[in-house]
Short mmCIF file of C-alpha atoms and ligand atoms in Angstrom, two decimals:
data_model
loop_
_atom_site.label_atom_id
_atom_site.label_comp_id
_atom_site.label_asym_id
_atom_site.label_seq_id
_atom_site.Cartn_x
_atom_site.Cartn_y
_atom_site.Cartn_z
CA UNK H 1 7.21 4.80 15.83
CA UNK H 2 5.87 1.46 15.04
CA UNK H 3 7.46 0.28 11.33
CA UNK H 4 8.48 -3.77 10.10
CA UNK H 5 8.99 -5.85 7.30
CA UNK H 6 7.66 -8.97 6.92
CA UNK H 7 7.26 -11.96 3.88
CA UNK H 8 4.22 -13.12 3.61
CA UNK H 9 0.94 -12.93 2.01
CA UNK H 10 -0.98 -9.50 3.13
CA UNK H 11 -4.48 -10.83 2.75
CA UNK H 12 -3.67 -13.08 5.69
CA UNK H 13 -3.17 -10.04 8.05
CA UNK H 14 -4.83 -9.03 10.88
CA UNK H 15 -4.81 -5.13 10.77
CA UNK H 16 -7.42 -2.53 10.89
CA UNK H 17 -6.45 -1.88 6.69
CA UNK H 18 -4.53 -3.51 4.27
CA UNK H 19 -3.87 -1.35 1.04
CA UNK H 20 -4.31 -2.63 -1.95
CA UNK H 21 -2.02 -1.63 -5.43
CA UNK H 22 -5.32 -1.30 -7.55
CA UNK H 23 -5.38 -0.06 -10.88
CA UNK H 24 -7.40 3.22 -11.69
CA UNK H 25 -10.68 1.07 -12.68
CA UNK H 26 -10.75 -0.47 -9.20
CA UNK H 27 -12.23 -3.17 -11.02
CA UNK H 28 -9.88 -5.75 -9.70
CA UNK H 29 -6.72 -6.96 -11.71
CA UNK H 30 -3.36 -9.72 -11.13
CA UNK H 31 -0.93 -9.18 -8.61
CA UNK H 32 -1.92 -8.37 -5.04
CA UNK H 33 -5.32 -6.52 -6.13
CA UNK H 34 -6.31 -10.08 -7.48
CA UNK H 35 -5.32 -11.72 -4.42
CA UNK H 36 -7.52 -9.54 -2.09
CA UNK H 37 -10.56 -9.43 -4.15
CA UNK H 38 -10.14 -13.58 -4.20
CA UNK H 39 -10.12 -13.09 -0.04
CA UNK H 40 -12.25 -10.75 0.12
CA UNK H 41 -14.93 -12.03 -1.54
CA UNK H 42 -17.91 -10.39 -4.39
CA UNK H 43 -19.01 -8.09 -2.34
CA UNK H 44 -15.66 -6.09 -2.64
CA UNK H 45 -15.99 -6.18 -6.31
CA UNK H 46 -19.40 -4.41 -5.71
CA UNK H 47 -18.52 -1.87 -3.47
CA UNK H 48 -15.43 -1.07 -5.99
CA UNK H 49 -18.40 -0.76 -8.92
CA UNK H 50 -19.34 2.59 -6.88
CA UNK H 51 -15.91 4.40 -6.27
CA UNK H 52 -16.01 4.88 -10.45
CA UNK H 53 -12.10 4.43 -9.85
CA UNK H 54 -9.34 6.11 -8.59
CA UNK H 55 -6.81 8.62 -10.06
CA UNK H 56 -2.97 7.53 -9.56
CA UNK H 57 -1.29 8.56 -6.66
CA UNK H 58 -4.60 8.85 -4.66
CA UNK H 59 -6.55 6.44 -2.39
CA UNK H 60 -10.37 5.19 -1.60
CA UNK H 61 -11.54 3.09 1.12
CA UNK H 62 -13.73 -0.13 1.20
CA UNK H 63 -14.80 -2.60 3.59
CA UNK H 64 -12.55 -5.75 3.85
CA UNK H 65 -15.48 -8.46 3.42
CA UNK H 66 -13.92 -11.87 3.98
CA UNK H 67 -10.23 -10.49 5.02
CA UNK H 68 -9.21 -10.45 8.27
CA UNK H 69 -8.75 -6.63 7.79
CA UNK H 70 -11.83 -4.28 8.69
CA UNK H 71 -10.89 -2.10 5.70
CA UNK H 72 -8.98 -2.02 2.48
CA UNK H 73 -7.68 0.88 1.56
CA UNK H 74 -7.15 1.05 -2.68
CA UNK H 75 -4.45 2.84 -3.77
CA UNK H 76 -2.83 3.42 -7.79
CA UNK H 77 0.93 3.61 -7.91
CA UNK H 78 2.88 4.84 -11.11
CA UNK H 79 3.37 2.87 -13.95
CA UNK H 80 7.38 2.99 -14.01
CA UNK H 81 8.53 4.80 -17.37
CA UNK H 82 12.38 5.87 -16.68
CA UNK H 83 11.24 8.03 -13.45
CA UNK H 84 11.29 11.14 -15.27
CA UNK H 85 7.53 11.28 -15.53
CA UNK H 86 6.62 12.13 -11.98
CA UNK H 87 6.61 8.45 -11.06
CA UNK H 88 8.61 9.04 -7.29
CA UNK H 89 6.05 11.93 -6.65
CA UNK H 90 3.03 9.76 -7.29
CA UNK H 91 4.17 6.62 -5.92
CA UNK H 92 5.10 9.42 -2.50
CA UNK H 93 1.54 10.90 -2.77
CA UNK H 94 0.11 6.45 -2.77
CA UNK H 95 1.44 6.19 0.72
CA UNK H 96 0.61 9.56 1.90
CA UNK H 97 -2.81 9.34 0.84
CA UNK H 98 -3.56 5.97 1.97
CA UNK H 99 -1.88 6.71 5.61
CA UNK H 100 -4.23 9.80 5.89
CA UNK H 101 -7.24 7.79 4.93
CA UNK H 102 -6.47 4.93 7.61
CA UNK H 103 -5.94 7.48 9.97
CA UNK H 104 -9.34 9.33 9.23
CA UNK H 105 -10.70 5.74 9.41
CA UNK H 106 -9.36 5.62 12.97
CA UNK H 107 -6.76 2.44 11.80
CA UNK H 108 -4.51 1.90 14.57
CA UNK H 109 -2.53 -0.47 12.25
CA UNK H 110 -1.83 -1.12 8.32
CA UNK H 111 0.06 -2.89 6.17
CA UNK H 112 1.08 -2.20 2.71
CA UNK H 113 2.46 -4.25 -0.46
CA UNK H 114 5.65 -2.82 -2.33
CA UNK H 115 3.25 -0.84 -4.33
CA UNK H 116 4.10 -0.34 -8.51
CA UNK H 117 6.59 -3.11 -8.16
CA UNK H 118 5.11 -5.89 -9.80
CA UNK H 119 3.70 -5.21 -13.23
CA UNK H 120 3.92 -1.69 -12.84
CA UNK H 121 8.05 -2.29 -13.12
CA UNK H 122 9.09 -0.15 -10.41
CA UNK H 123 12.40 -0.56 -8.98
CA UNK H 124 12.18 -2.30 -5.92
CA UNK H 125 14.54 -0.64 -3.89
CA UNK H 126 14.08 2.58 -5.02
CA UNK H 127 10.43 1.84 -4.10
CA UNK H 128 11.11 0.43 -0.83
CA UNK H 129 13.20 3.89 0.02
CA UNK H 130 10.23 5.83 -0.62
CA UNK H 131 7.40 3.83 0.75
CA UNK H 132 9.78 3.71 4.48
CA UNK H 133 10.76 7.53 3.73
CA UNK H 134 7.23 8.51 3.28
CA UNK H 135 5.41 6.59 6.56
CA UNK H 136 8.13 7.32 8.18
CA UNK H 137 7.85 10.81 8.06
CA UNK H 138 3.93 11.02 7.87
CA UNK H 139 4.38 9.22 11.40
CA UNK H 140 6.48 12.00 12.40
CA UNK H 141 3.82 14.67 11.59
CA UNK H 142 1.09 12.26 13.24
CA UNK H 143 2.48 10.49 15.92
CA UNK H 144 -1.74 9.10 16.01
CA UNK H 145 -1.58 7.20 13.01
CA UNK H 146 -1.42 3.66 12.26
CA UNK H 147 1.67 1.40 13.05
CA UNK H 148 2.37 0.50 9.53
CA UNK H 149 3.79 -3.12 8.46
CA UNK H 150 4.79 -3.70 5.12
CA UNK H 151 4.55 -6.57 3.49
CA UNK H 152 6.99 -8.31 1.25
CA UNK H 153 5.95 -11.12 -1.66
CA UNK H 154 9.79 -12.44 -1.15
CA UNK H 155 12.71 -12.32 0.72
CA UNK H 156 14.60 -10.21 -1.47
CA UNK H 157 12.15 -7.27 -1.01
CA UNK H 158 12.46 -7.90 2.45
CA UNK H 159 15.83 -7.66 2.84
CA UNK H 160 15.05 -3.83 0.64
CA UNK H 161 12.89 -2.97 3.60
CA UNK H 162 14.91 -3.86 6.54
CA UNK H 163 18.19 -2.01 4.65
CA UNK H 164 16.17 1.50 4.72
CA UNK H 165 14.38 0.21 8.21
CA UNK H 166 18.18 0.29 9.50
CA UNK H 167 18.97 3.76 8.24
CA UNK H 168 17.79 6.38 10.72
P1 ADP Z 1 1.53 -3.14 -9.31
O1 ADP Z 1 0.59 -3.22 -10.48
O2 ADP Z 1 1.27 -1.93 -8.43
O3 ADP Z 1 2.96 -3.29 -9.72
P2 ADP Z 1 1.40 -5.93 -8.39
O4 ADP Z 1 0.27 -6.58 -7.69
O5 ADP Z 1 1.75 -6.41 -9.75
O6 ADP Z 1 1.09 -4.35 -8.37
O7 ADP Z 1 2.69 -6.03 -7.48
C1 ADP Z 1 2.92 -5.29 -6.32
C2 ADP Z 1 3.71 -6.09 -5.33
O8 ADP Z 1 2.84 -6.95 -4.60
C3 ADP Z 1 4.76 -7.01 -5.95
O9 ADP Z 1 5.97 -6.87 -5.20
C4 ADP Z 1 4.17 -8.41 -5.77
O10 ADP Z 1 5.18 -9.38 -5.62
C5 ADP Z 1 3.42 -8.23 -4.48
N1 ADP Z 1 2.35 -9.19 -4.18
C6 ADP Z 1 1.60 -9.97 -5.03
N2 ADP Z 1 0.70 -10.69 -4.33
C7 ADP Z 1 0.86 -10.35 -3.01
C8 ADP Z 1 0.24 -10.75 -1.79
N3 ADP Z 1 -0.75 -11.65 -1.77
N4 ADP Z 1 0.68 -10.19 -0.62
C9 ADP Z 1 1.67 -9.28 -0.63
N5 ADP Z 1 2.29 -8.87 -1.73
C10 ADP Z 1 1.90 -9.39 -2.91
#
């Protein structure tokens, strides 16, 4: 099983999908999902105008436009509120989703931000546990799917990543 951390800036990848944390309008917003629609180009922001958004938790594809990436796959985390309103389930069913979409897609890799944990005030390392929990065992039940990279902002949520990487 294919799984790594890296720092860096995840519109510069080169993978078959990148994921983006949207927001349910898919309209574009700050953060990463501002980042990729600057990459990407317009023409992202008019294929989004179609989806008529995206319920959290669950995932919609688009072509990647100007990225390097052939596909971007838009996912909604949680909006953190204490975790006792479903938010570990949701942010769970963002990187479930979005792996079963590349795979229908036929993505042979991915990469993902640290979804929720920017202005949606997730935790990061309670995040980071769940995003490597979840491919991780999504990779188990389809050895077929995409090798996954994820793809730290900082150092610091690198150093999140490679601490659950490390645990078997
Ligand atoms: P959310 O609303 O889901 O919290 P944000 O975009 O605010 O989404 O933040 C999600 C994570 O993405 C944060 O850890 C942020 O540092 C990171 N991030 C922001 N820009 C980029 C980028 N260009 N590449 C990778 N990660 C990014």
């Amino acid at each position: 099983m294919e799984l790594r951390a890296v720092t860096g800036d995840i519109t510069k990848l080169q993978v078959d999908a990148i994921v983006n944390a949207a927001n349910t309008s898919l309209l574009g917003g700050g953060g990463v999902d501002g980042a990729i629609h600057r990459a990407a180009g317009p023409e992202l922001l008019a294929e989004c105008r179609t989806l008529h958004g995206c319920p959290t938790g669950q995932a919609k594809a688009t072509g990647g436009y100007c990225l390097p990436a052939r596909y971007v796959i838009h996912t909604v985390g949680p909006v953190w509120h204490g975790g006792g309103h479903g938010e570990a389930e949701l942010l769970a069913d963002c990187y479930r989703n979005s792996m079963a979409l590349a795979l229908e897609l036929g993505c042979r890799t991915a990469a993902f931000p640290a979804i929720s944990t920017g202005v949606y005030r997730y935790p990061p390392d309670q995040a980071a546990r769940i995003a490597v929990d979840t491919v991780r065992r999504f990779l188990e039940e389809h050895p077929e799917g995409p090798q996954v990279t994820f793809v730290c902002f900082d150092a610091r949520t690198e150093d999140l990543y490679q601490a659950q990487l490390a645990e078997l």
